Amino acid sequence: MSTDEIRRLRARVRELEDRLTFVYQHLGIEYQGPPNVSRELIEFIKSGLKIQAIKLYREMHNVGLAEAKDAVEEIAEQLR
């Protein structure tokens, strides 16, 4: 990719980000970024491997079963 192509892509990304900001402001909503989760966790959730997702979440965040289950369910809801 040439320097000029990269420059044009960056300009396009800025333009699209500005448009999204306008839409969010117009609708009166605030952007909430995606949850900070690993790709592996997302793949487990998307594949319906809830138990593996909960186990991985527990290992990653050193939390109990109930907290991990709630977190995985919330992430799954956001991914829908």
GROMACS .gro file of N, CA and C in nm:
model
  240
    1MET      N    1   0.085  -0.117   0.000
    1MET     CA    2   0.000   0.000   0.000
    1MET      C    3   0.090   0.123   0.000
    2SER      N    4   0.057   0.217  -0.084
    2SER     CA    5   0.139   0.337  -0.094
    2SER      C    6   0.104   0.436   0.017
    3THR      N    7   0.192   0.531   0.037
    3THR     CA    8   0.171   0.635   0.137
    3THR      C    9   0.046   0.715   0.106
    4ASP      N   10   0.023   0.741  -0.021
    4ASP     CA   11  -0.096   0.817  -0.061
    4ASP      C   12  -0.224   0.740  -0.031
    5GLU      N   13  -0.223   0.609  -0.055
    5GLU     CA   14  -0.340   0.527  -0.024
    5GLU      C   15  -0.369   0.526   0.126
    6ILE      N   16  -0.264   0.515   0.204
    6ILE     CA   17  -0.281   0.516   0.350
    6ILE      C   18  -0.337   0.649   0.395
    7ARG      N   19  -0.285   0.757   0.339
    7ARG     CA   20  -0.334   0.891   0.374
    7ARG      C   21  -0.483   0.905   0.341
    8ARG      N   22  -0.523   0.856   0.224
    8ARG     CA   23  -0.665   0.864   0.185
    8ARG      C   24  -0.753   0.778   0.275
    9LEU      N   25  -0.705   0.661   0.311
    9LEU     CA   26  -0.781   0.575   0.402
    9LEU      C   27  -0.798   0.639   0.539
   10ARG      N   28  -0.693   0.701   0.589
   10ARG     CA   29  -0.702   0.769   0.718
   10ARG      C   30  -0.801   0.884   0.713
   11ALA      N   31  -0.800   0.958   0.603
   11ALA     CA   32  -0.895   1.069   0.586
   11ALA      C   33  -1.037   1.014   0.581
   12ARG      N   34  -1.056   0.903   0.513
   12ARG     CA   35  -1.190   0.843   0.504
   12ARG      C   36  -1.237   0.794   0.641
   13VAL      N   37  -1.148   0.734   0.717
   13VAL     CA   38  -1.183   0.688   0.852
   13VAL      C   39  -1.224   0.807   0.938
   14ARG      N   40  -1.149   0.916   0.932
   14ARG     CA   41  -1.185   1.036   1.009
   14ARG      C   42  -1.323   1.087   0.968
   15GLU      N   43  -1.349   1.088   0.838
   15GLU     CA   44  -1.480   1.134   0.789
   15GLU      C   45  -1.592   1.045   0.843
   16LEU      N   46  -1.573   0.916   0.838
   16LEU     CA   47  -1.676   0.823   0.887
   16LEU      C   48  -1.694   0.836   1.038
   17GLU      N   49  -1.585   0.855   1.111
   17GLU     CA   50  -1.596   0.876   1.255
   17GLU      C   51  -1.675   1.003   1.286
   18ASP      N   52  -1.650   1.108   1.209
   18ASP     CA   53  -1.725   1.234   1.228
   18ASP      C   54  -1.874   1.213   1.201
   19ARG      N   55  -1.905   1.137   1.097
   19ARG     CA   56  -2.046   1.111   1.066
   19ARG      C   57  -2.113   1.032   1.179
   20LEU      N   58  -2.043   0.932   1.231
   20LEU     CA   59  -2.098   0.854   1.342
   20LEU      C   60  -2.120   0.941   1.465
   21THR      N   61  -2.025   1.028   1.493
   21THR     CA   62  -2.039   1.119   1.606
   21THR      C   63  -2.163   1.204   1.589
   22PHE      N   64  -2.185   1.255   1.467
   22PHE     CA   65  -2.303   1.336   1.439
   22PHE      C   66  -2.431   1.257   1.463
   23VAL      N   67  -2.436   1.133   1.415
   23VAL     CA   68  -2.555   1.049   1.431
   23VAL      C   69  -2.582   1.023   1.579
   24TYR      N   70  -2.478   0.989   1.653
   24TYR     CA   71  -2.495   0.966   1.798
   24TYR      C   72  -2.548   1.090   1.867
   25GLN      N   73  -2.492   1.206   1.834
   25GLN     CA   74  -2.538   1.330   1.896
   25GLN      C   75  -2.682   1.360   1.856
   26HIS      N   76  -2.714   1.339   1.731
   26HIS     CA   77  -2.850   1.365   1.682
   26HIS      C   78  -2.952   1.277   1.753
   27LEU      N   79  -2.915   1.153   1.778
   27LEU     CA   80  -3.005   1.059   1.845
   27LEU      C   81  -3.000   1.070   1.996
   28GLY      N   82  -2.905   1.147   2.046
   28GLY     CA   83  -2.894   1.165   2.190
   28GLY      C   84  -2.846   1.042   2.264
   29ILE      N   85  -2.761   0.965   2.198
   29ILE     CA   86  -2.708   0.845   2.262
   29ILE      C   87  -2.557   0.856   2.276
   30GLU      N   88  -2.504   0.776   2.367
   30GLU     CA   89  -2.360   0.776   2.391
   30GLU      C   90  -2.303   0.643   2.345
   31TYR      N   91  -2.193   0.650   2.274
   31TYR     CA   92  -2.128   0.528   2.225
   31TYR      C   93  -2.067   0.451   2.341
   32GLN      N   94  -2.094   0.323   2.344
   32GLN     CA   95  -2.030   0.234   2.441
   32GLN      C   96  -1.948   0.135   2.362
   33GLY      N   97  -1.819   0.142   2.377
   33GLY     CA   98  -1.730   0.054   2.303
   33GLY      C   99  -1.753  -0.092   2.335
   34PRO      N  100  -1.697  -0.178   2.254
   34PRO     CA  101  -1.713  -0.321   2.280
   34PRO      C  102  -1.645  -0.358   2.411
   35PRO      N  103  -1.694  -0.462   2.474
   35PRO     CA  104  -1.630  -0.504   2.598
   35PRO      C  105  -1.486  -0.545   2.572
   36ASN      N  106  -1.402  -0.524   2.670
   36ASN     CA  107  -1.262  -0.558   2.657
   36ASN      C  108  -1.246  -0.708   2.685
   37VAL      N  109  -1.265  -0.786   2.580
   37VAL     CA  110  -1.258  -0.931   2.594
   37VAL      C  111  -1.169  -0.990   2.485
   38SER      N  112  -1.119  -1.106   2.511
   38SER     CA  113  -1.031  -1.172   2.415
   38SER      C  114  -1.112  -1.230   2.299
   39ARG      N  115  -1.042  -1.249   2.190
   39ARG     CA  116  -1.107  -1.311   2.073
   39ARG      C  117  -1.154  -1.453   2.106
   40GLU      N  118  -1.073  -1.522   2.185
   40GLU     CA  119  -1.109  -1.660   2.222
   40GLU      C  120  -1.241  -1.662   2.299
   41LEU      N  121  -1.258  -1.569   2.390
   41LEU     CA  122  -1.382  -1.562   2.467
   41LEU      C  123  -1.500  -1.533   2.375
   42ILE      N  124  -1.482  -1.440   2.284
   42ILE     CA  125  -1.589  -1.407   2.188
   42ILE      C  126  -1.623  -1.529   2.104
   43GLU      N  127  -1.522  -1.603   2.059
   43GLU     CA  128  -1.547  -1.723   1.979
   43GLU      C  129  -1.624  -1.829   2.058
   44PHE      N  130  -1.588  -1.848   2.184
   44PHE     CA  131  -1.662  -1.942   2.268
   44PHE      C  132  -1.809  -1.901   2.277
   45ILE      N  133  -1.832  -1.773   2.301
   45ILE     CA  134  -1.970  -1.724   2.315
   45ILE      C  135  -2.047  -1.742   2.185
   46LYS      N  136  -1.986  -1.701   2.073
   46LYS     CA  137  -2.054  -1.712   1.943
   46LYS      C  138  -2.081  -1.857   1.904
   47SER      N  139  -1.994  -1.947   1.951
   47SER     CA  140  -2.010  -2.089   1.919
   47SER      C  141  -2.104  -2.161   2.014
   48GLY      N  142  -2.157  -2.088   2.111
   48GLY     CA  143  -2.248  -2.149   2.207
   48GLY      C  144  -2.178  -2.228   2.316
   49LEU      N  145  -2.048  -2.208   2.331
   49LEU     CA  146  -1.970  -2.280   2.431
   49LEU      C  147  -1.965  -2.198   2.559
   50LYS      N  148  -2.080  -2.186   2.623
   50LYS     CA  149  -2.095  -2.098   2.739
   50LYS      C  150  -2.009  -2.142   2.856
   51ILE      N  151  -2.002  -2.270   2.883
   51ILE     CA  152  -1.923  -2.319   2.997
   51ILE      C  153  -1.775  -2.287   2.976
   52GLN      N  154  -1.725  -2.309   2.854
   52GLN     CA  155  -1.585  -2.277   2.826
   52GLN      C  156  -1.562  -2.126   2.838
   53ALA      N  157  -1.659  -2.047   2.793
   53ALA     CA  158  -1.647  -1.902   2.802
   53ALA      C  159  -1.641  -1.857   2.947
   54ILE      N  160  -1.726  -1.915   3.030
   54ILE     CA  161  -1.727  -1.880   3.173
   54ILE      C  162  -1.595  -1.920   3.238
   55LYS      N  163  -1.547  -2.039   3.206
   55LYS     CA  164  -1.420  -2.086   3.263
   55LYS      C  165  -1.306  -1.992   3.222
   56LEU      N  166  -1.301  -1.956   3.095
   56LEU     CA  167  -1.197  -1.865   3.048
   56LEU      C  168  -1.208  -1.729   3.116
   57TYR      N  169  -1.329  -1.678   3.128
   57TYR     CA  170  -1.349  -1.548   3.193
   57TYR      C  171  -1.300  -1.553   3.337
   58ARG      N  172  -1.332  -1.661   3.406
   58ARG     CA  173  -1.288  -1.676   3.546
   58ARG      C  174  -1.136  -1.674   3.555
   59GLU      N  175  -1.071  -1.745   3.464
   59GLU     CA  176  -0.925  -1.749   3.464
   59GLU      C  177  -0.864  -1.613   3.431
   60MET      N  178  -0.924  -1.544   3.336
   60MET     CA  179  -0.871  -1.414   3.293
   60MET      C  180  -0.887  -1.306   3.399
   61HIS      N  181  -1.000  -1.309   3.470
   61HIS     CA  182  -1.033  -1.200   3.561
   61HIS      C  183  -1.029  -1.238   3.708
   62ASN      N  184  -0.997  -1.364   3.737
   62ASN     CA  185  -0.986  -1.412   3.875
   62ASN      C  186  -1.112  -1.378   3.956
   63VAL      N  187  -1.227  -1.420   3.902
   63VAL     CA  188  -1.355  -1.394   3.968
   63VAL      C  189  -1.426  -1.527   3.994
   64GLY      N  190  -1.532  -1.521   4.072
   64GLY     CA  191  -1.610  -1.639   4.104
   64GLY      C  192  -1.702  -1.680   3.990
   65LEU      N  193  -1.764  -1.794   4.009
   65LEU     CA  194  -1.851  -1.852   3.907
   65LEU      C  195  -1.969  -1.761   3.873
   66ALA      N  196  -2.039  -1.712   3.973
   66ALA     CA  197  -2.157  -1.629   3.948
   66ALA      C  198  -2.121  -1.500   3.874
   67GLU      N  199  -2.012  -1.437   3.916
   67GLU     CA  200  -1.971  -1.312   3.850
   67GLU      C  201  -1.930  -1.338   3.706
   68ALA      N  202  -1.858  -1.447   3.683
   68ALA     CA  203  -1.816  -1.481   3.547
   68ALA      C  204  -1.936  -1.513   3.459
   69LYS      N  205  -2.032  -1.587   3.514
   69LYS     CA  206  -2.154  -1.622   3.439
   69LYS      C  207  -2.229  -1.496   3.399
   70ASP      N  208  -2.247  -1.404   3.494
   70ASP     CA  209  -2.317  -1.279   3.465
   70ASP      C  210  -2.243  -1.199   3.358
   71ALA      N  211  -2.111  -1.194   3.369
   71ALA     CA  212  -2.031  -1.117   3.273
   71ALA      C  213  -2.042  -1.178   3.133
   72VAL      N  214  -2.031  -1.309   3.124
   72VAL     CA  215  -2.040  -1.377   2.994
   72VAL      C  216  -2.178  -1.356   2.932
   73GLU      N  217  -2.282  -1.363   3.013
   73GLU     CA  218  -2.417  -1.340   2.961
   73GLU      C  219  -2.434  -1.197   2.912
   74GLU      N  220  -2.375  -1.102   2.983
   74GLU     CA  221  -2.383  -0.962   2.940
   74GLU      C  222  -2.307  -0.941   2.810
   75ILE      N  223  -2.189  -1.000   2.799
   75ILE     CA  224  -2.111  -0.989   2.676
   75ILE      C  225  -2.188  -1.052   2.561
   76ALA      N  226  -2.247  -1.169   2.584
   76ALA     CA  227  -2.325  -1.237   2.480
   76ALA      C  228  -2.440  -1.149   2.433
   77GLU      N  229  -2.505  -1.082   2.526
   77GLU     CA  230  -2.617  -0.993   2.491
   77GLU      C  231  -2.568  -0.877   2.405
   78GLN      N  232  -2.452  -0.822   2.437
   78GLN     CA  233  -2.397  -0.711   2.360
   78GLN      C  234  -2.354  -0.754   2.221
   79LEU      N  235  -2.317  -0.880   2.206
   79LEU     CA  236  -2.273  -0.930   2.076
   79LEU      C  237  -2.389  -0.962   1.982
   80ARG      N  238  -2.510  -0.968   2.036
   80ARG     CA  239  -2.626  -1.002   1.952
   80ARG      C  240  -2.667  -0.887   1.866
   0.00000   0.00000   0.00000
